[in-house]
Tab-separated table of C-alpha atoms in Angstrom:
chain	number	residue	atom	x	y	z
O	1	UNK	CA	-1.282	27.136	-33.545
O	2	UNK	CA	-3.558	23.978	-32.892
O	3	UNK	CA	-6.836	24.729	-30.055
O	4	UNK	CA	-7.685	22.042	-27.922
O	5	UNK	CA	-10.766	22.462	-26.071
O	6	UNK	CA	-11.909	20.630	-23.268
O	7	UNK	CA	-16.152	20.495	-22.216
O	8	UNK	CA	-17.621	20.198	-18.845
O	9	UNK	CA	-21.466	18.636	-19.676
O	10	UNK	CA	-23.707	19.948	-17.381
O	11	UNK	CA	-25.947	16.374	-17.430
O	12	UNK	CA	-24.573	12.990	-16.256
O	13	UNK	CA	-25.165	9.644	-18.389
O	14	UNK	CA	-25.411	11.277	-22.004
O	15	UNK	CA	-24.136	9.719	-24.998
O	16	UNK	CA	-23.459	13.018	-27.080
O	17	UNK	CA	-23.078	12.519	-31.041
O	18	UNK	CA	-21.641	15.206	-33.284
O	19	UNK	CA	-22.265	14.205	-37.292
O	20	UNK	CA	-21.114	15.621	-40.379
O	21	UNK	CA	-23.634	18.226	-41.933
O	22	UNK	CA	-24.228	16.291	-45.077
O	23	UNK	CA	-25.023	12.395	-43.657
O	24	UNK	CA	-26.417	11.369	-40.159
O	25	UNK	CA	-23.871	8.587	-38.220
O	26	UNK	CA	-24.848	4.526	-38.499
O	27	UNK	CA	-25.171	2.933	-35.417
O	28	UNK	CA	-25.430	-0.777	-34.377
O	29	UNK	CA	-26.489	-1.954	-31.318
O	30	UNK	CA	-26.826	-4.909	-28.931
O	31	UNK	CA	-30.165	-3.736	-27.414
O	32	UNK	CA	-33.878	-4.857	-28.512
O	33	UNK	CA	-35.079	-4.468	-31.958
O	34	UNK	CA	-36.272	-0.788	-32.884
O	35	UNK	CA	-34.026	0.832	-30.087
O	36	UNK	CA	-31.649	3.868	-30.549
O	37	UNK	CA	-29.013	5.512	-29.287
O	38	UNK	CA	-29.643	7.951	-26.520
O	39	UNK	CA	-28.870	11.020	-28.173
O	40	UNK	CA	-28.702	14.159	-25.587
O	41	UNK	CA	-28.276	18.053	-26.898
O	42	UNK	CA	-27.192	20.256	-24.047
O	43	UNK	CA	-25.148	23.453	-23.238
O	44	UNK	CA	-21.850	22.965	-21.802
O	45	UNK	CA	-18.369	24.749	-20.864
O	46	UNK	CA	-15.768	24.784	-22.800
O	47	UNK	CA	-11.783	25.824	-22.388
O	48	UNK	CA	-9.181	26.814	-25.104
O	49	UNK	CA	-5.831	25.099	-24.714
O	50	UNK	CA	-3.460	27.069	-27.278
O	51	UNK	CA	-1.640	23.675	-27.993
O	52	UNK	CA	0.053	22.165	-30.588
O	53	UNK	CA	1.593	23.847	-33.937
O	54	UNK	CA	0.309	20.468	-36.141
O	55	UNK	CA	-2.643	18.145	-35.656
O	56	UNK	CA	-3.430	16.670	-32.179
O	57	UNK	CA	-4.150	12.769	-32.786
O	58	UNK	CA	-4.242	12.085	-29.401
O	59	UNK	CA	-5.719	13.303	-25.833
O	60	UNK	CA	-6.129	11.736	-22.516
O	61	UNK	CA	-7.037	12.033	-18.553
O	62	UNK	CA	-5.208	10.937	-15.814
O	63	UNK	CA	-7.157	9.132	-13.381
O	64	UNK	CA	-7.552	11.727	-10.925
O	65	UNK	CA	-8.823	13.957	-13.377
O	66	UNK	CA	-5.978	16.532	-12.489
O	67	UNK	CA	-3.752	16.458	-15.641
O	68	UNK	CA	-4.114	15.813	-19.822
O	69	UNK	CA	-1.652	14.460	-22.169
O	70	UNK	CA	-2.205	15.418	-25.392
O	71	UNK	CA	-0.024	14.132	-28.722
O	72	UNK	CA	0.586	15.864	-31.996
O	73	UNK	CA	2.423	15.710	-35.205
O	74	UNK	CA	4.418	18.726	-33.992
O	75	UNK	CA	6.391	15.504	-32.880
O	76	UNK	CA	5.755	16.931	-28.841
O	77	UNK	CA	3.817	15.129	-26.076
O	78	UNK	CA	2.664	18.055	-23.642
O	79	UNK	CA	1.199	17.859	-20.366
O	80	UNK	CA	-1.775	20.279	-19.066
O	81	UNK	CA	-3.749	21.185	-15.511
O	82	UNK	CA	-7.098	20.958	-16.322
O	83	UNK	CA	-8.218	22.469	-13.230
O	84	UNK	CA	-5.938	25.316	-13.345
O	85	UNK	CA	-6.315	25.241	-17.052
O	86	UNK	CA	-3.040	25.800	-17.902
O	87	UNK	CA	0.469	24.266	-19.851
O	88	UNK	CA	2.873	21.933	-17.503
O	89	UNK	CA	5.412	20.536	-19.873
O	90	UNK	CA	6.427	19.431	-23.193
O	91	UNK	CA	8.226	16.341	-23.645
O	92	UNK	CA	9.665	16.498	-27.131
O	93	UNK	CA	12.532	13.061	-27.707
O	94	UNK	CA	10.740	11.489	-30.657
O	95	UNK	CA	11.635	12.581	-34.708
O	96	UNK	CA	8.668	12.274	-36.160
O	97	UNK	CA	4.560	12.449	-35.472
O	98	UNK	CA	3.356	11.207	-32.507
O	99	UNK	CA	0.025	9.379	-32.814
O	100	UNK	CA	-1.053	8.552	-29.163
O	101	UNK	CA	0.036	9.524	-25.619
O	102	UNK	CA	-1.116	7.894	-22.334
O	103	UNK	CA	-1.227	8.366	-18.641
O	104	UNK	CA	-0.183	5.147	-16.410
O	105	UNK	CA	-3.121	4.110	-14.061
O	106	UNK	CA	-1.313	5.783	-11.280
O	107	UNK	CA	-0.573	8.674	-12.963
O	108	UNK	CA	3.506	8.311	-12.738
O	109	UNK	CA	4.184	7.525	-16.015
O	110	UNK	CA	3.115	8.320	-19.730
O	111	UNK	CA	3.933	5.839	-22.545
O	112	UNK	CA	3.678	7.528	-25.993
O	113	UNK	CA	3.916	5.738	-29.373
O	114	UNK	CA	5.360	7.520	-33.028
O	115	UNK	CA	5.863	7.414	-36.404
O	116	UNK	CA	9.260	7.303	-35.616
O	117	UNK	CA	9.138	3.331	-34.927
O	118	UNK	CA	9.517	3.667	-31.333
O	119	UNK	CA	7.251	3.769	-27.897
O	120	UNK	CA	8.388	5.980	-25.392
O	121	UNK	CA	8.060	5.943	-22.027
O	122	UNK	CA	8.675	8.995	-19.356
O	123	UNK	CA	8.220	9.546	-15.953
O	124	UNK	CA	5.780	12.338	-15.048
O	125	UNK	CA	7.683	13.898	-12.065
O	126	UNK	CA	11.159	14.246	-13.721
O	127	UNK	CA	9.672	14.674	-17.029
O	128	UNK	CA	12.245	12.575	-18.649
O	129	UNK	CA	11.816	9.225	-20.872
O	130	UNK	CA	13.214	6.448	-18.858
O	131	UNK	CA	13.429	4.197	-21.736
O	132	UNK	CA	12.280	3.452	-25.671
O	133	UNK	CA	11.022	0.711	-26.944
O	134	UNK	CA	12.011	-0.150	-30.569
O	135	UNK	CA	11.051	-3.550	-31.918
O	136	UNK	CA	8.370	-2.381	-33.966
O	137	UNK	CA	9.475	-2.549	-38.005
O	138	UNK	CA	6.910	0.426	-38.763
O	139	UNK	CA	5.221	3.413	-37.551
O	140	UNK	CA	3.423	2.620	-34.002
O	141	UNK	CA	-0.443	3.809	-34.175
O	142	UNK	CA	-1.690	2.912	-30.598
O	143	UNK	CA	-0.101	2.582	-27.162
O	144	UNK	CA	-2.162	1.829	-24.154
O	145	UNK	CA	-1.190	0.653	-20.503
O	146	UNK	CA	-2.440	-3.112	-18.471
O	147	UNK	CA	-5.075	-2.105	-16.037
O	148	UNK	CA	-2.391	-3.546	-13.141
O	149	UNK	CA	-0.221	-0.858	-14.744
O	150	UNK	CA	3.107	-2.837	-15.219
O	151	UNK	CA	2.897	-4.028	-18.703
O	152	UNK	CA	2.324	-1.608	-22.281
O	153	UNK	CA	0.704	-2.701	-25.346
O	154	UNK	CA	1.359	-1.135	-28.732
O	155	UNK	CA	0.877	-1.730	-32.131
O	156	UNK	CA	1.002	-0.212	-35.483
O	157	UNK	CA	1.451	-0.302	-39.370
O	158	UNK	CA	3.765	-3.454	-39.222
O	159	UNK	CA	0.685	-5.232	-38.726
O	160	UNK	CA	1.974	-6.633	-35.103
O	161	UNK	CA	1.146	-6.169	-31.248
O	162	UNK	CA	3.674	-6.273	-28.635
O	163	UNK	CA	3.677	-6.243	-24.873
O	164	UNK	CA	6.464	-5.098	-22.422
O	165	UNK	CA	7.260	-5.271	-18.943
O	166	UNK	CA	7.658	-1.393	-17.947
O	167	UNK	CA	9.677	-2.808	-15.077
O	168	UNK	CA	11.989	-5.128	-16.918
O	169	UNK	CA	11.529	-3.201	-19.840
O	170	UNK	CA	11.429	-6.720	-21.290
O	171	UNK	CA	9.404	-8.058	-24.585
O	172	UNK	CA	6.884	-10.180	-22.766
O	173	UNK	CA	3.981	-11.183	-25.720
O	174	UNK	CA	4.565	-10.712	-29.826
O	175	UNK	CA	1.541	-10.748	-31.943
O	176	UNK	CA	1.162	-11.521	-35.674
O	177	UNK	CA	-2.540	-11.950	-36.438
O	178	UNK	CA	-3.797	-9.412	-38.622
O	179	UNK	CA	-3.062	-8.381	-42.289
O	180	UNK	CA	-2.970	-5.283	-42.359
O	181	UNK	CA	-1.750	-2.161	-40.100
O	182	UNK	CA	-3.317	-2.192	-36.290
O	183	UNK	CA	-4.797	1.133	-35.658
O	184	UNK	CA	-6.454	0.562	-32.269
O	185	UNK	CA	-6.327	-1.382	-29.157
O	186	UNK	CA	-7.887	-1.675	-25.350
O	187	UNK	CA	-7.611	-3.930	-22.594
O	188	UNK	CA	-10.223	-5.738	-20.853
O	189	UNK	CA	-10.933	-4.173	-17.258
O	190	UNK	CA	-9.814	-7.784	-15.656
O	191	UNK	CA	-6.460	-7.567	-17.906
O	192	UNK	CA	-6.467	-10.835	-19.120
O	193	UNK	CA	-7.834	-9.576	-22.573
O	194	UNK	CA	-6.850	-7.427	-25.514
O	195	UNK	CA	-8.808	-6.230	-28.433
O	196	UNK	CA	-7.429	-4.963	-31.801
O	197	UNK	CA	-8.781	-2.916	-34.612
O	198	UNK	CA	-7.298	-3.721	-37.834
O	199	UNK	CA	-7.033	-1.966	-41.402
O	200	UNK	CA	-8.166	-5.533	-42.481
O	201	UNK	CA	-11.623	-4.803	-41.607
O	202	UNK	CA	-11.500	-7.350	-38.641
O	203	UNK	CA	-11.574	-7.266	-34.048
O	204	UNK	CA	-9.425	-9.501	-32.783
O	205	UNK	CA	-9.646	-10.670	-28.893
O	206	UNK	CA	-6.551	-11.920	-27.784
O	207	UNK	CA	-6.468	-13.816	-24.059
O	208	UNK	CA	-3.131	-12.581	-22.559
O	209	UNK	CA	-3.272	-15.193	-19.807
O	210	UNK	CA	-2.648	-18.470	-22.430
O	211	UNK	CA	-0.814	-16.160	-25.418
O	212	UNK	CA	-3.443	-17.106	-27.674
O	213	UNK	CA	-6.047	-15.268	-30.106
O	214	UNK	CA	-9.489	-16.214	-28.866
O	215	UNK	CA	-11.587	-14.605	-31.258
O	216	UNK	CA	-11.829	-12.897	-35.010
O	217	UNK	CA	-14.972	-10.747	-35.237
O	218	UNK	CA	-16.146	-9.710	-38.595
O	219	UNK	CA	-18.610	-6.777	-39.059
O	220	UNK	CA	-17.476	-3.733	-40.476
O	221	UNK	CA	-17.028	-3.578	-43.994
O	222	UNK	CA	-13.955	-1.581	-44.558
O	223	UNK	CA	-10.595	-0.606	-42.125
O	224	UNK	CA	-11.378	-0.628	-38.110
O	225	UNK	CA	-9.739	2.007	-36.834
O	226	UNK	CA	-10.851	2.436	-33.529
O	227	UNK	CA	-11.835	-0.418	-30.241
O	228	UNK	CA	-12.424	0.261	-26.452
O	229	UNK	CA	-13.808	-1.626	-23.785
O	230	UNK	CA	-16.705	-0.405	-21.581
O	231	UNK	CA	-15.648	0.423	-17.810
O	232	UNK	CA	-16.885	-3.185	-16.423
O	233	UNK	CA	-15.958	-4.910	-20.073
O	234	UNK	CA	-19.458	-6.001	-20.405
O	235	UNK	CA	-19.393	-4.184	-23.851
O	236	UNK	CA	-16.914	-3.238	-26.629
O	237	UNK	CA	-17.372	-0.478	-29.109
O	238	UNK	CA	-15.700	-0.520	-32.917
O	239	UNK	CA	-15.736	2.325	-35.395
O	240	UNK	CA	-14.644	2.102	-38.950
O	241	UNK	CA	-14.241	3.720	-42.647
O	242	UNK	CA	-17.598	2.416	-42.909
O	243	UNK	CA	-19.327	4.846	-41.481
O	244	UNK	CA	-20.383	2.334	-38.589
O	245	UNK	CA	-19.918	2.140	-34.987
O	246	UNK	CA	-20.811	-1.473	-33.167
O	247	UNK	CA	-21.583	-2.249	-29.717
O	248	UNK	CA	-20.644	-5.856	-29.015
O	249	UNK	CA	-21.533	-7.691	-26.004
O	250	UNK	CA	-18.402	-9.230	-24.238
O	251	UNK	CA	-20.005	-13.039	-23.513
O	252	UNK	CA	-16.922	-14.275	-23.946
O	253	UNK	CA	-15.881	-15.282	-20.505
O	254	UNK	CA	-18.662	-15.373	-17.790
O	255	UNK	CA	-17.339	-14.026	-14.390
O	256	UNK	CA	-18.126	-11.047	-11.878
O	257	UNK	CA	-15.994	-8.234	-13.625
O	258	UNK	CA	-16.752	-6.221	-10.599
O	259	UNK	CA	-14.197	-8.567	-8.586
O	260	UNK	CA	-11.461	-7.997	-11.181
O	261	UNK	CA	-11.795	-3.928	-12.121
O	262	UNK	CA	-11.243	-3.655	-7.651
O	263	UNK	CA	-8.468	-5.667	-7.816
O	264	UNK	CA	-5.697	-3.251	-6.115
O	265	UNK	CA	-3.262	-1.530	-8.488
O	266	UNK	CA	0.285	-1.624	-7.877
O	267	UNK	CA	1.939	1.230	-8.685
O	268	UNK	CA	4.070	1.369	-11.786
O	269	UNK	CA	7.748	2.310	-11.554
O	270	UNK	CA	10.605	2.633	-14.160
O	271	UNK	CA	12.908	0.890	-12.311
O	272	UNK	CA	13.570	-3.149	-12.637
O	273	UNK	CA	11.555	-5.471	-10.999
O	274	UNK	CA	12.442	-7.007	-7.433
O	275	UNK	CA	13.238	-10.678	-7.322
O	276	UNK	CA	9.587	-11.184	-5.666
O	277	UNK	CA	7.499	-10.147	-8.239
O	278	UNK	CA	6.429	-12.269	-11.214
O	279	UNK	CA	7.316	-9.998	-15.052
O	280	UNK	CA	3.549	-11.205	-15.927
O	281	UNK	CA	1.074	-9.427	-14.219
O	282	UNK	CA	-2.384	-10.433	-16.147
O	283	UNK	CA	-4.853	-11.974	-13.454
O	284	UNK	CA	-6.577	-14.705	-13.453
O	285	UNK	CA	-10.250	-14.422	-13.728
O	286	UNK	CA	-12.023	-18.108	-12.837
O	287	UNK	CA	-13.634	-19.757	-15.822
O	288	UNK	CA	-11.319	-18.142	-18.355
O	289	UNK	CA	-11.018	-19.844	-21.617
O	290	UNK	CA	-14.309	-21.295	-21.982
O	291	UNK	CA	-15.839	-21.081	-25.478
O	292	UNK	CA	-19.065	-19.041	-26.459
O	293	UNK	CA	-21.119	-22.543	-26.720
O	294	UNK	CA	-19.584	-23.818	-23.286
O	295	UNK	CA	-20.408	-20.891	-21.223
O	296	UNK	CA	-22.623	-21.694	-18.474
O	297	UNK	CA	-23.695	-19.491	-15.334
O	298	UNK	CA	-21.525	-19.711	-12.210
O	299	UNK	CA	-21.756	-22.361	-9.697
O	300	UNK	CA	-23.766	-20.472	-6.587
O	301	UNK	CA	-22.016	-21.951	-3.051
O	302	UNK	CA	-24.872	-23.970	-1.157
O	303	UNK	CA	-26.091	-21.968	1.856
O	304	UNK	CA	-25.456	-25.031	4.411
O	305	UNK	CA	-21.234	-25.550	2.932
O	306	UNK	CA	-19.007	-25.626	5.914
O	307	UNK	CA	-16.887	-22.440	6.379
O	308	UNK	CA	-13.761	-24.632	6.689
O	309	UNK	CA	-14.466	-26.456	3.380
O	310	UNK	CA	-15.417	-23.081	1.721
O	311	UNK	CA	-12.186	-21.879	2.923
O	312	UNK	CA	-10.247	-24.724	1.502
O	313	UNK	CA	-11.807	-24.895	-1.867
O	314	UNK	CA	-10.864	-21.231	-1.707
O	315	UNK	CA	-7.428	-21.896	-1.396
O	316	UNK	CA	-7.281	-24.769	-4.008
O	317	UNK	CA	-8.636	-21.829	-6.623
O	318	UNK	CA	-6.164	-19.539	-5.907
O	319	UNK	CA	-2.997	-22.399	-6.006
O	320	UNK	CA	-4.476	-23.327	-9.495
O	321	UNK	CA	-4.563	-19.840	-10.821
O	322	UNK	CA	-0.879	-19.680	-9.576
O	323	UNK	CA	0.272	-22.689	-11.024
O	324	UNK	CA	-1.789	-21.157	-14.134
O	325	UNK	CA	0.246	-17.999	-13.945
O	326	UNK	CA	3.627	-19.807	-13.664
O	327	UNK	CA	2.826	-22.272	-16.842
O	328	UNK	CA	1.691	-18.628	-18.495
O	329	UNK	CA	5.409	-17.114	-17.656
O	330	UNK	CA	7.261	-20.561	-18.452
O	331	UNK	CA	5.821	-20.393	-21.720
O	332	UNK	CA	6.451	-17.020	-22.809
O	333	UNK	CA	10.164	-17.142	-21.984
O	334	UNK	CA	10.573	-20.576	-24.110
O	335	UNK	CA	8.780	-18.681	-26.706
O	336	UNK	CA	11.149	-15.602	-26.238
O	337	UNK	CA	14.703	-18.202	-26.080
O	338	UNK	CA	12.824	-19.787	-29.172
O	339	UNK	CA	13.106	-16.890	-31.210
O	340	UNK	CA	16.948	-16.038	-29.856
O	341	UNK	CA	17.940	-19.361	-31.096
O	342	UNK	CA	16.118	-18.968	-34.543
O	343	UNK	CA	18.239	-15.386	-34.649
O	344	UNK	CA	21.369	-17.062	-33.641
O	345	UNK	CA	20.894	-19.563	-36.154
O	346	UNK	CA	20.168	-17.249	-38.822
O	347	UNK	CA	22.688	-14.819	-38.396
O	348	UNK	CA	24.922	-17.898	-38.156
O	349	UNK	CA	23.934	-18.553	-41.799
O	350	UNK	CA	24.657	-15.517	-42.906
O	351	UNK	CA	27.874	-15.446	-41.638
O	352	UNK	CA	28.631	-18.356	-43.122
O	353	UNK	CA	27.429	-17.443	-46.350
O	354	UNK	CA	29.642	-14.182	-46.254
O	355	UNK	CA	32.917	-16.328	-46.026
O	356	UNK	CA	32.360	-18.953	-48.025
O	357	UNK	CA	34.161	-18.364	-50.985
């Protein structure tokens, strides 16, 4: 039987590092010249969670703190109280190791992602899985939900990423970038970006808004197999084979990510999406886009404007980042009938290679 043991730290604002007894850890950093990594040592408590009968790969909070979903290659996701410090519920559909489990931002639902080519996702209360995904050609290494929570991301050792509507249950964005499997991925706070950590040694940022890859960092010199953003997305931290972990600074889009991580959350539900509501749900930050030589501070409203200008200059922002929006969702489903006809076409040929004689 696997532990799992979860630590209460008795100090706030501590960057605690654990390294092997024979080498210290390699850090990089974005800070001034000579600096290191806070490095705190204190006493904390601990609890025992008798969990899994294989390895766990995966553990994570809900966002109230109350619950933990931890994944294993005992090929169960289970479900704990961490205040009552004790086992909910196993949920136990996929055939082989699962690498990654994840609560929704609500809590309602967990998405978890498996060797066995498939992403899962299961609703909390009745502790069933509402639906699996299963367009990936290989086993799926991450799994994470969109900060609005009503889209997934996954990818994994077909080397792609793919993004689904939870609501429509619908392939919204297909990614082919990197060379080699994907073992990590995290969305920007705003949720108009997506990083990647590759087995080909490379980041890539991906804007969600246009469908486009935006960036290709190079730094570690081996497999990345781990990426998150900070909680504002002013940074984003790597680790590799190397040995390394880097800090990066996110200047790649200049806006108050305060404004964006407040935005209101709509809850995420399994069931299809009303008539109402748009199948894309990545907003709009203003400025997006802009290249790292381009970016500029933000324009600072003169003190004497006129509220009623103000307001309407206001309003012409927000149309454009709708009309923005509705290009965004225009061009994803011409992508998606794109690739119908190209199967159409090709099973066509097929067919008409099996009865010619």
């Amino acid at each position: 039987m696997c532990e799992l043991r979860t630590w209460r730290c008795l100090s706030e604002s501590a960057l605690v590092s654990a390294p092997s007894p024979s080498r210290s850890p390699s850090w990089h950093w974005t800070g001034h010249s000579g600096t290191s990594p806070p490095l705190l040592r204190s006493k904390g408590e601990s609890t025992v969670f008798r969990a899994h009968t294989a390895t766990v790969r995966s553990v994570h909070f809900c966002s109230d703190g109350q619950s933990l979903v931890t994944a294993s290659d005992d090929k169960t996701v289970k479900v704990w109280s961490t205040h009552r410090q004790k086992f909910l519920f196993s949920l136990s559909q996929h055939i082989n190791w699962v690498r990654c489990a994840k609560f929704s931002p609500d809590g309602r639902l967990i998405v978890s992602a498996s060797d066995d080519k498939t992403v899962k996702l299961w609703d909390k209360t009745s502790r069933e899985c509402v639906h699996s995904y299963c367009e990936h050609g290989g086993f799926v290494t991450c799994v994470d939900f969109h900060p609005s929570g009503t889209c997934i991301a996954a990818a994994g050792m077909d080397n792609t990423v793919k993004l689904w509507d939870v609501r429509t249950r619908r392939l919204l964005q297909h990614y082919q970038l990197h060379s080699a499997a994907v073992n990590g991925l995290s969305f920007h706070p705003s949720g108009s970006y997506l990083v990647t950590a590759s087995s080909d040694s490379t980041l890539k940022i991906l804007d969600l808004v246009e469908g486009r890859l935006l960036y290709t960092l190079h730094g570690h010199q081996g497999p990345a197999t781990t990426v998150a953003f900070s909680r504002t997305g002013e940074y984003f931290a790597s680790g590799g084979s190397d040995e390394q972990v880097m800090v990066w600074k996110s200047n790649f889009d200049v806006v108050d990510y305060g404004d964006a991580v407040k935005v209101q959350r709509r809850p995420a539900t399994p069931a299809a999406s009303s008539g109402n509501l748009p199948e894309v749900d990545f907003p709009v930050p203003p400025g997006r886009g802009r290249s790292q030589e381009s970016v500029q501070s933000p324009l600072q409203e003169p003190a004497s404007m006129p509220q009623t200008l103000t307001s309407t200059l206001e309003h012409i922002v927000g149309q454009l980042d709708v009309l923005t929006q509705t290009v965004s969702v225009l061009e994803q489903r011409l992508t998606l009938t794109e690739d119908r006809l190209k199967q159409c076409l090709e099973h066509q040929q097929l067919a008409a290679q099996g009865t010619a004689p």
